[in-house]
Amino acid sequence: MTGAVVLALAAGVVGVVAAWELIVAFSSAVPSRSIARLIAPLRRAGSAGTEPTVAERRRLALLAAVAALAAGWLIAGRAAALVLA
């Protein structure tokens, strides 16, 4: 085996371990609670029909901008992500 093959094997193993750690990290309850807190104004507006406060509107606008940035980055790269956000 050449050095490149060994390095590729090591990179693959590290990638699998990192993906496993990421899955374990996101399966905890902490991220789901914070996401639930972020979208709580949307749920309240949908079920109770109440208007979100100014702070909640800002938070929702920031959440929408981050979602547009992430979608643009995944679909078309960094330049399109900055344009979409």
PDB file of N, CA and C in Angstrom:
ATOM      1  N   MET A   1       0.839  -1.179   0.000  1.00  0.00           N
ATOM      2  CA  MET A   1       0.000   0.000   0.000  1.00  0.00           C
ATOM      3  C   MET A   1       0.881   1.237   0.000  1.00  0.00           C
ATOM      4  N   THR A   2       0.446   2.205  -0.784  1.00  0.00           N
ATOM      5  CA  THR A   2       1.181   3.461  -0.825  1.00  0.00           C
ATOM      6  C   THR A   2       0.700   4.385   0.282  1.00  0.00           C
ATOM      7  N   GLY A   3       1.430   5.462   0.462  1.00  0.00           N
ATOM      8  CA  GLY A   3       1.058   6.422   1.499  1.00  0.00           C
ATOM      9  C   GLY A   3      -0.289   7.073   1.227  1.00  0.00           C
ATOM     10  N   ALA A   4      -0.612   7.285  -0.060  1.00  0.00           N
ATOM     11  CA  ALA A   4      -1.890   7.911  -0.410  1.00  0.00           C
ATOM     12  C   ALA A   4      -3.058   7.013  -0.040  1.00  0.00           C
ATOM     13  N   VAL A   5      -2.891   5.719  -0.218  1.00  0.00           N
ATOM     14  CA  VAL A   5      -3.960   4.779   0.115  1.00  0.00           C
ATOM     15  C   VAL A   5      -4.191   4.751   1.623  1.00  0.00           C
ATOM     16  N   VAL A   6      -3.121   4.762   2.369  1.00  0.00           N
ATOM     17  CA  VAL A   6      -3.243   4.750   3.832  1.00  0.00           C
ATOM     18  C   VAL A   6      -3.909   6.039   4.313  1.00  0.00           C
ATOM     19  N   LEU A   7      -3.518   7.168   3.750  1.00  0.00           N
ATOM     20  CA  LEU A   7      -4.138   8.438   4.135  1.00  0.00           C
ATOM     21  C   LEU A   7      -5.616   8.485   3.745  1.00  0.00           C
ATOM     22  N   ALA A   8      -5.963   7.925   2.594  1.00  0.00           N
ATOM     23  CA  ALA A   8      -7.365   7.882   2.177  1.00  0.00           C
ATOM     24  C   ALA A   8      -8.178   7.001   3.115  1.00  0.00           C
ATOM     25  N   LEU A   9      -7.607   5.878   3.532  1.00  0.00           N
ATOM     26  CA  LEU A   9      -8.279   5.002   4.484  1.00  0.00           C
ATOM     27  C   LEU A   9      -8.493   5.727   5.813  1.00  0.00           C
ATOM     28  N   ALA A  10      -7.457   6.406   6.287  1.00  0.00           N
ATOM     29  CA  ALA A  10      -7.572   7.141   7.547  1.00  0.00           C
ATOM     30  C   ALA A  10      -8.622   8.246   7.440  1.00  0.00           C
ATOM     31  N   ALA A  11      -8.663   8.949   6.312  1.00  0.00           N
ATOM     32  CA  ALA A  11      -9.660  10.000   6.118  1.00  0.00           C
ATOM     33  C   ALA A  11     -11.069   9.422   6.119  1.00  0.00           C
ATOM     34  N   GLY A  12     -11.246   8.271   5.493  1.00  0.00           N
ATOM     35  CA  GLY A  12     -12.561   7.630   5.492  1.00  0.00           C
ATOM     36  C   GLY A  12     -13.003   7.230   6.883  1.00  0.00           C
ATOM     37  N   VAL A  13     -12.083   6.669   7.657  1.00  0.00           N
ATOM     38  CA  VAL A  13     -12.411   6.254   9.025  1.00  0.00           C
ATOM     39  C   VAL A  13     -12.757   7.465   9.875  1.00  0.00           C
ATOM     40  N   VAL A  14     -11.965   8.522   9.759  1.00  0.00           N
ATOM     41  CA  VAL A  14     -12.242   9.736  10.531  1.00  0.00           C
ATOM     42  C   VAL A  14     -13.580  10.342  10.113  1.00  0.00           C
ATOM     43  N   GLY A  15     -13.906  10.292   8.828  1.00  0.00           N
ATOM     44  CA  GLY A  15     -15.188  10.804   8.352  1.00  0.00           C
ATOM     45  C   GLY A  15     -16.367  10.034   8.922  1.00  0.00           C
ATOM     46  N   VAL A  16     -16.246   8.735   8.977  1.00  0.00           N
ATOM     47  CA  VAL A  16     -17.329   7.910   9.534  1.00  0.00           C
ATOM     48  C   VAL A  16     -17.493   8.179  11.024  1.00  0.00           C
ATOM     49  N   VAL A  17     -16.396   8.291  11.739  1.00  0.00           N
ATOM     50  CA  VAL A  17     -16.471   8.578  13.172  1.00  0.00           C
ATOM     51  C   VAL A  17     -17.074   9.962  13.404  1.00  0.00           C
ATOM     52  N   ALA A  18     -16.682  10.932  12.592  1.00  0.00           N
ATOM     53  CA  ALA A  18     -17.239  12.278  12.734  1.00  0.00           C
ATOM     54  C   ALA A  18     -18.736  12.296  12.443  1.00  0.00           C
ATOM     55  N   ALA A  19     -19.161  11.569  11.423  1.00  0.00           N
ATOM     56  CA  ALA A  19     -20.595  11.491  11.112  1.00  0.00           C
ATOM     57  C   ALA A  19     -21.353  10.831  12.253  1.00  0.00           C
ATOM     58  N   TRP A  20     -20.784   9.807  12.843  1.00  0.00           N
ATOM     59  CA  TRP A  20     -21.433   9.128  13.972  1.00  0.00           C
ATOM     60  C   TRP A  20     -21.559  10.084  15.152  1.00  0.00           C
ATOM     61  N   GLU A  21     -20.516  10.836  15.454  1.00  0.00           N
ATOM     62  CA  GLU A  21     -20.557  11.806  16.542  1.00  0.00           C
ATOM     63  C   GLU A  21     -21.599  12.890  16.273  1.00  0.00           C
ATOM     64  N   LEU A  22     -21.718  13.299  15.033  1.00  0.00           N
ATOM     65  CA  LEU A  22     -22.710  14.306  14.665  1.00  0.00           C
ATOM     66  C   LEU A  22     -24.124  13.786  14.878  1.00  0.00           C
ATOM     67  N   ILE A  23     -24.362  12.553  14.523  1.00  0.00           N
ATOM     68  CA  ILE A  23     -25.678  11.940  14.729  1.00  0.00           C
ATOM     69  C   ILE A  23     -25.997  11.859  16.210  1.00  0.00           C
ATOM     70  N   VAL A  24     -25.025  11.460  17.001  1.00  0.00           N
ATOM     71  CA  VAL A  24     -25.234  11.367  18.450  1.00  0.00           C
ATOM     72  C   VAL A  24     -25.487  12.743  19.042  1.00  0.00           C
ATOM     73  N   ALA A  25     -24.761  13.741  18.583  1.00  0.00           N
ATOM     74  CA  ALA A  25     -24.932  15.098  19.110  1.00  0.00           C
ATOM     75  C   ALA A  25     -26.310  15.650  18.784  1.00  0.00           C
ATOM     76  N   PHE A  26     -26.807  15.400  17.585  1.00  0.00           N
ATOM     77  CA  PHE A  26     -28.111  15.927  17.202  1.00  0.00           C
ATOM     78  C   PHE A  26     -29.273  15.104  17.737  1.00  0.00           C
ATOM     79  N   SER A  27     -29.000  13.920  18.240  1.00  0.00           N
ATOM     80  CA  SER A  27     -30.088  13.124  18.781  1.00  0.00           C
ATOM     81  C   SER A  27     -30.419  13.502  20.216  1.00  0.00           C
ATOM     82  N   SER A  28     -29.599  14.346  20.838  1.00  0.00           N
ATOM     83  CA  SER A  28     -29.896  14.780  22.199  1.00  0.00           C
ATOM     84  C   SER A  28     -31.064  15.763  22.183  1.00  0.00           C
ATOM     85  N   ALA A  29     -31.603  16.033  23.339  1.00  0.00           N
ATOM     86  CA  ALA A  29     -32.798  16.871  23.438  1.00  0.00           C
ATOM     87  C   ALA A  29     -32.493  18.358  23.372  1.00  0.00           C
ATOM     88  N   VAL A  30     -31.258  18.756  23.600  1.00  0.00           N
ATOM     89  CA  VAL A  30     -30.922  20.181  23.647  1.00  0.00           C
ATOM     90  C   VAL A  30     -31.185  20.886  22.317  1.00  0.00           C
ATOM     91  N   PRO A  31     -30.719  20.379  21.173  1.00  0.00           N
ATOM     92  CA  PRO A  31     -31.018  21.087  19.922  1.00  0.00           C
ATOM     93  C   PRO A  31     -32.510  21.137  19.609  1.00  0.00           C
ATOM     94  N   SER A  32     -33.230  20.070  19.938  1.00  0.00           N
ATOM     95  CA  SER A  32     -34.651  20.078  19.624  1.00  0.00           C
ATOM     96  C   SER A  32     -35.402  21.100  20.481  1.00  0.00           C
ATOM     97  N   ARG A  33     -34.959  21.315  21.716  1.00  0.00           N
ATOM     98  CA  ARG A  33     -35.596  22.335  22.554  1.00  0.00           C
ATOM     99  C   ARG A  33     -35.328  23.739  22.023  1.00  0.00           C
ATOM    100  N   SER A  34     -34.107  23.967  21.550  1.00  0.00           N
ATOM    101  CA  SER A  34     -33.805  25.303  21.039  1.00  0.00           C
ATOM    102  C   SER A  34     -34.536  25.562  19.727  1.00  0.00           C
ATOM    103  N   ILE A  35     -34.678  24.549  18.891  1.00  0.00           N
ATOM    104  CA  ILE A  35     -35.434  24.705  17.644  1.00  0.00           C
ATOM    105  C   ILE A  35     -36.907  24.941  17.960  1.00  0.00           C
ATOM    106  N   ALA A  36     -37.428  24.233  18.954  1.00  0.00           N
ATOM    107  CA  ALA A  36     -38.823  24.430  19.344  1.00  0.00           C
ATOM    108  C   ALA A  36     -39.043  25.847  19.860  1.00  0.00           C
ATOM    109  N   ARG A  37     -38.062  26.400  20.570  1.00  0.00           N
ATOM    110  CA  ARG A  37     -38.172  27.766  21.074  1.00  0.00           C
ATOM    111  C   ARG A  37     -38.151  28.768  19.926  1.00  0.00           C
ATOM    112  N   LEU A  38     -37.364  28.474  18.895  1.00  0.00           N
ATOM    113  CA  LEU A  38     -37.276  29.393  17.766  1.00  0.00           C
ATOM    114  C   LEU A  38     -38.567  29.449  16.951  1.00  0.00           C
ATOM    115  N   ILE A  39     -39.224  28.308  16.792  1.00  0.00           N
ATOM    116  CA  ILE A  39     -40.436  28.293  15.963  1.00  0.00           C
ATOM    117  C   ILE A  39     -41.721  28.393  16.781  1.00  0.00           C
ATOM    118  N   ALA A  40     -41.599  28.628  18.079  1.00  0.00           N
ATOM    119  CA  ALA A  40     -42.791  28.765  18.926  1.00  0.00           C
ATOM    120  C   ALA A  40     -43.725  29.876  18.456  1.00  0.00           C
ATOM    121  N   PRO A  41     -43.223  31.047  18.022  1.00  0.00           N
ATOM    122  CA  PRO A  41     -44.155  32.079  17.535  1.00  0.00           C
ATOM    123  C   PRO A  41     -44.964  31.631  16.317  1.00  0.00           C
ATOM    124  N   LEU A  42     -44.360  30.833  15.453  1.00  0.00           N
ATOM    125  CA  LEU A  42     -45.107  30.326  14.299  1.00  0.00           C
ATOM    126  C   LEU A  42     -46.223  29.392  14.734  1.00  0.00           C
ATOM    127  N   ARG A  43     -45.927  28.533  15.684  1.00  0.00           N
ATOM    128  CA  ARG A  43     -46.966  27.623  16.183  1.00  0.00           C
ATOM    129  C   ARG A  43     -48.094  28.389  16.858  1.00  0.00           C
ATOM    130  N   ARG A  44     -47.710  29.360  17.676  1.00  0.00           N
ATOM    131  CA  ARG A  44     -48.722  30.144  18.389  1.00  0.00           C
ATOM    132  C   ARG A  44     -49.588  30.932  17.416  1.00  0.00           C
ATOM    133  N   ALA A  45     -48.988  31.473  16.366  1.00  0.00           N
ATOM    134  CA  ALA A  45     -49.766  32.218  15.372  1.00  0.00           C
ATOM    135  C   ALA A  45     -50.685  31.286  14.599  1.00  0.00           C
ATOM    136  N   GLY A  46     -50.238  30.068  14.345  1.00  0.00           N
ATOM    137  CA  GLY A  46     -51.071  29.119  13.607  1.00  0.00           C
ATOM    138  C   GLY A  46     -52.217  28.572  14.423  1.00  0.00           C
ATOM    139  N   SER A  47     -51.984  28.320  15.707  1.00  0.00           N
ATOM    140  CA  SER A  47     -53.035  27.697  16.506  1.00  0.00           C
ATOM    141  C   SER A  47     -53.945  28.724  17.188  1.00  0.00           C
ATOM    142  N   ALA A  48     -53.368  29.768  17.751  1.00  0.00           N
ATOM    143  CA  ALA A  48     -54.164  30.742  18.494  1.00  0.00           C
ATOM    144  C   ALA A  48     -54.506  31.971  17.659  1.00  0.00           C
ATOM    145  N   GLY A  49     -53.799  32.176  16.559  1.00  0.00           N
ATOM    146  CA  GLY A  49     -54.066  33.319  15.713  1.00  0.00           C
ATOM    147  C   GLY A  49     -53.511  34.624  16.261  1.00  0.00           C
ATOM    148  N   THR A  50     -52.552  34.544  17.178  1.00  0.00           N
ATOM    149  CA  THR A  50     -51.979  35.766  17.749  1.00  0.00           C
ATOM    150  C   THR A  50     -50.854  36.289  16.868  1.00  0.00           C
ATOM    151  N   GLU A  51     -50.645  37.584  16.913  1.00  0.00           N
ATOM    152  CA  GLU A  51     -49.560  38.219  16.178  1.00  0.00           C
ATOM    153  C   GLU A  51     -48.269  38.073  16.974  1.00  0.00           C
ATOM    154  N   PRO A  52     -47.148  37.806  16.295  1.00  0.00           N
ATOM    155  CA  PRO A  52     -45.874  37.752  17.018  1.00  0.00           C
ATOM    156  C   PRO A  52     -45.437  39.144  17.450  1.00  0.00           C
ATOM    157  N   THR A  53     -44.723  39.204  18.555  1.00  0.00           N
ATOM    158  CA  THR A  53     -44.212  40.490  19.035  1.00  0.00           C
ATOM    159  C   THR A  53     -43.076  40.961  18.125  1.00  0.00           C
ATOM    160  N   VAL A  54     -42.599  42.170  18.363  1.00  0.00           N
ATOM    161  CA  VAL A  54     -41.516  42.728  17.542  1.00  0.00           C
ATOM    162  C   VAL A  54     -40.253  41.880  17.682  1.00  0.00           C
ATOM    163  N   ALA A  55     -39.938  41.464  18.909  1.00  0.00           N
ATOM    164  CA  ALA A  55     -38.747  40.631  19.134  1.00  0.00           C
ATOM    165  C   ALA A  55     -38.890  39.281  18.428  1.00  0.00           C
ATOM    166  N   GLU A  56     -40.089  38.722  18.484  1.00  0.00           N
ATOM    167  CA  GLU A  56     -40.312  37.438  17.805  1.00  0.00           C
ATOM    168  C   GLU A  56     -40.223  37.592  16.292  1.00  0.00           C
ATOM    169  N   ARG A  57     -40.694  38.696  15.764  1.00  0.00           N
ATOM    170  CA  ARG A  57     -40.579  38.946  14.316  1.00  0.00           C
ATOM    171  C   ARG A  57     -39.128  39.042  13.897  1.00  0.00           C
ATOM    172  N   ARG A  58     -38.322  39.721  14.697  1.00  0.00           N
ATOM    173  CA  ARG A  58     -36.891  39.816  14.396  1.00  0.00           C
ATOM    174  C   ARG A  58     -36.236  38.446  14.424  1.00  0.00           C
ATOM    175  N   ARG A  59     -36.591  37.663  15.437  1.00  0.00           N
ATOM    176  CA  ARG A  59     -36.017  36.321  15.555  1.00  0.00           C
ATOM    177  C   ARG A  59     -36.433  35.448  14.372  1.00  0.00           C
ATOM    178  N   LEU A  60     -37.688  35.545  13.951  1.00  0.00           N
ATOM    179  CA  LEU A  60     -38.147  34.773  12.798  1.00  0.00           C
ATOM    180  C   LEU A  60     -37.488  35.240  11.502  1.00  0.00           C
ATOM    181  N   ALA A  61     -37.266  36.550  11.381  1.00  0.00           N
ATOM    182  CA  ALA A  61     -36.579  37.070  10.194  1.00  0.00           C
ATOM    183  C   ALA A  61     -35.141  36.573  10.149  1.00  0.00           C
ATOM    184  N   LEU A  62     -34.479  36.542  11.295  1.00  0.00           N
ATOM    185  CA  LEU A  62     -33.118  36.019  11.356  1.00  0.00           C
ATOM    186  C   LEU A  62     -33.096  34.538  11.018  1.00  0.00           C
ATOM    187  N   LEU A  63     -34.058  33.795  11.530  1.00  0.00           N
ATOM    188  CA  LEU A  63     -34.152  32.368  11.223  1.00  0.00           C
ATOM    189  C   LEU A  63     -34.368  32.138   9.732  1.00  0.00           C
ATOM    190  N   ALA A  64     -35.214  32.945   9.108  1.00  0.00           N
ATOM    191  CA  ALA A  64     -35.455  32.820   7.668  1.00  0.00           C
ATOM    192  C   ALA A  64     -34.212  33.176   6.864  1.00  0.00           C
ATOM    193  N   ALA A  65     -33.471  34.189   7.301  1.00  0.00           N
ATOM    194  CA  ALA A  65     -32.242  34.568   6.598  1.00  0.00           C
ATOM    195  C   ALA A  65     -31.188  33.473   6.698  1.00  0.00           C
ATOM    196  N   VAL A  66     -31.065  32.865   7.866  1.00  0.00           N
ATOM    197  CA  VAL A  66     -30.095  31.770   8.034  1.00  0.00           C
ATOM    198  C   VAL A  66     -30.510  30.567   7.190  1.00  0.00           C
ATOM    199  N   ALA A  67     -31.808  30.284   7.130  1.00  0.00           N
ATOM    200  CA  ALA A  67     -32.277  29.169   6.310  1.00  0.00           C
ATOM    201  C   ALA A  67     -32.019  29.440   4.828  1.00  0.00           C
ATOM    202  N   ALA A  68     -32.230  30.669   4.379  1.00  0.00           N
ATOM    203  CA  ALA A  68     -31.951  31.014   2.980  1.00  0.00           C
ATOM    204  C   ALA A  68     -30.459  30.933   2.687  1.00  0.00           C
ATOM    205  N   LEU A  69     -29.631  31.361   3.636  1.00  0.00           N
ATOM    206  CA  LEU A  69     -28.184  31.265   3.475  1.00  0.00           C
ATOM    207  C   LEU A  69     -27.748  29.816   3.347  1.00  0.00           C
ATOM    208  N   ALA A  70     -28.256  28.950   4.216  1.00  0.00           N
ATOM    209  CA  ALA A  70     -27.889  27.535   4.168  1.00  0.00           C
ATOM    210  C   ALA A  70     -28.373  26.879   2.880  1.00  0.00           C
ATOM    211  N   ALA A  71     -29.583  27.188   2.460  1.00  0.00           N
ATOM    212  CA  ALA A  71     -30.107  26.598   1.224  1.00  0.00           C
ATOM    213  C   ALA A  71     -29.312  27.071   0.017  1.00  0.00           C
ATOM    214  N   GLY A  72     -28.998  28.348  -0.027  1.00  0.00           N
ATOM    215  CA  GLY A  72     -28.199  28.864  -1.130  1.00  0.00           C
ATOM    216  C   GLY A  72     -26.812  28.263  -1.170  1.00  0.00           C
ATOM    217  N   TRP A  73     -26.222  28.078   0.001  1.00  0.00           N
ATOM    218  CA  TRP A  73     -24.887  27.497   0.077  1.00  0.00           C
ATOM    219  C   TRP A  73     -24.909  26.057  -0.431  1.00  0.00           C
ATOM    220  N   LEU A  74     -25.917  25.296  -0.019  1.00  0.00           N
ATOM    221  CA  LEU A  74     -25.988  23.891  -0.429  1.00  0.00           C
ATOM    222  C   LEU A  74     -26.288  23.749  -1.913  1.00  0.00           C
ATOM    223  N   ILE A  75     -27.117  24.622  -2.455  1.00  0.00           N
ATOM    224  CA  ILE A  75     -27.544  24.479  -3.837  1.00  0.00           C
ATOM    225  C   ILE A  75     -26.537  25.066  -4.819  1.00  0.00           C
ATOM    226  N   ALA A  76     -26.053  26.279  -4.544  1.00  0.00           N
ATOM    227  CA  ALA A  76     -25.255  26.953  -5.564  1.00  0.00           C
ATOM    228  C   ALA A  76     -23.923  27.496  -5.079  1.00  0.00           C
ATOM    229  N   GLY A  77     -23.560  27.275  -3.842  1.00  0.00           N
ATOM    230  CA  GLY A  77     -22.266  27.739  -3.367  1.00  0.00           C
ATOM    231  C   GLY A  77     -22.349  29.024  -2.564  1.00  0.00           C
ATOM    232  N   ARG A  78     -21.152  29.513  -2.182  1.00  0.00           N
ATOM    233  CA  ARG A  78     -21.084  30.659  -1.281  1.00  0.00           C
ATOM    234  C   ARG A  78     -21.633  31.948  -1.881  1.00  0.00           C
ATOM    235  N   ALA A  79     -21.337  32.218  -3.122  1.00  0.00           N
ATOM    236  CA  ALA A  79     -21.774  33.477  -3.720  1.00  0.00           C
ATOM    237  C   ALA A  79     -23.303  33.573  -3.750  1.00  0.00           C
ATOM    238  N   ALA A  80     -23.952  32.516  -4.170  1.00  0.00           N
ATOM    239  CA  ALA A  80     -25.420  32.519  -4.212  1.00  0.00           C
ATOM    240  C   ALA A  80     -26.001  32.560  -2.808  1.00  0.00           C
ATOM    241  N   ALA A  81     -25.321  31.969  -1.844  1.00  0.00           N
ATOM    242  CA  ALA A  81     -25.810  32.005  -0.471  1.00  0.00           C
ATOM    243  C   ALA A  81     -25.844  33.419   0.051  1.00  0.00           C
ATOM    244  N   LEU A  82     -24.810  34.186  -0.228  1.00  0.00           N
ATOM    245  CA  LEU A  82     -24.792  35.572   0.235  1.00  0.00           C
ATOM    246  C   LEU A  82     -25.841  36.409  -0.472  1.00  0.00           C
ATOM    247  N   VAL A  83     -26.104  36.110  -1.743  1.00  0.00           N
ATOM    248  CA  VAL A  83     -27.141  36.845  -2.471  1.00  0.00           C
ATOM    249  C   VAL A  83     -28.523  36.516  -1.906  1.00  0.00           C
ATOM    250  N   LEU A  84     -28.773  35.242  -1.608  1.00  0.00           N
ATOM    251  CA  LEU A  84     -30.073  34.842  -1.085  1.00  0.00           C
ATOM    252  C   LEU A  84     -30.326  35.384   0.324  1.00  0.00           C
ATOM    253  N   ALA A  85     -29.296  35.448   1.133  1.00  0.00           N
ATOM    254  CA  ALA A  85     -29.472  35.925   2.496  1.00  0.00           C
ATOM    255  C   ALA A  85     -29.600  37.426   2.493  1.00  0.00           C
TER     256      ALA A  85
END
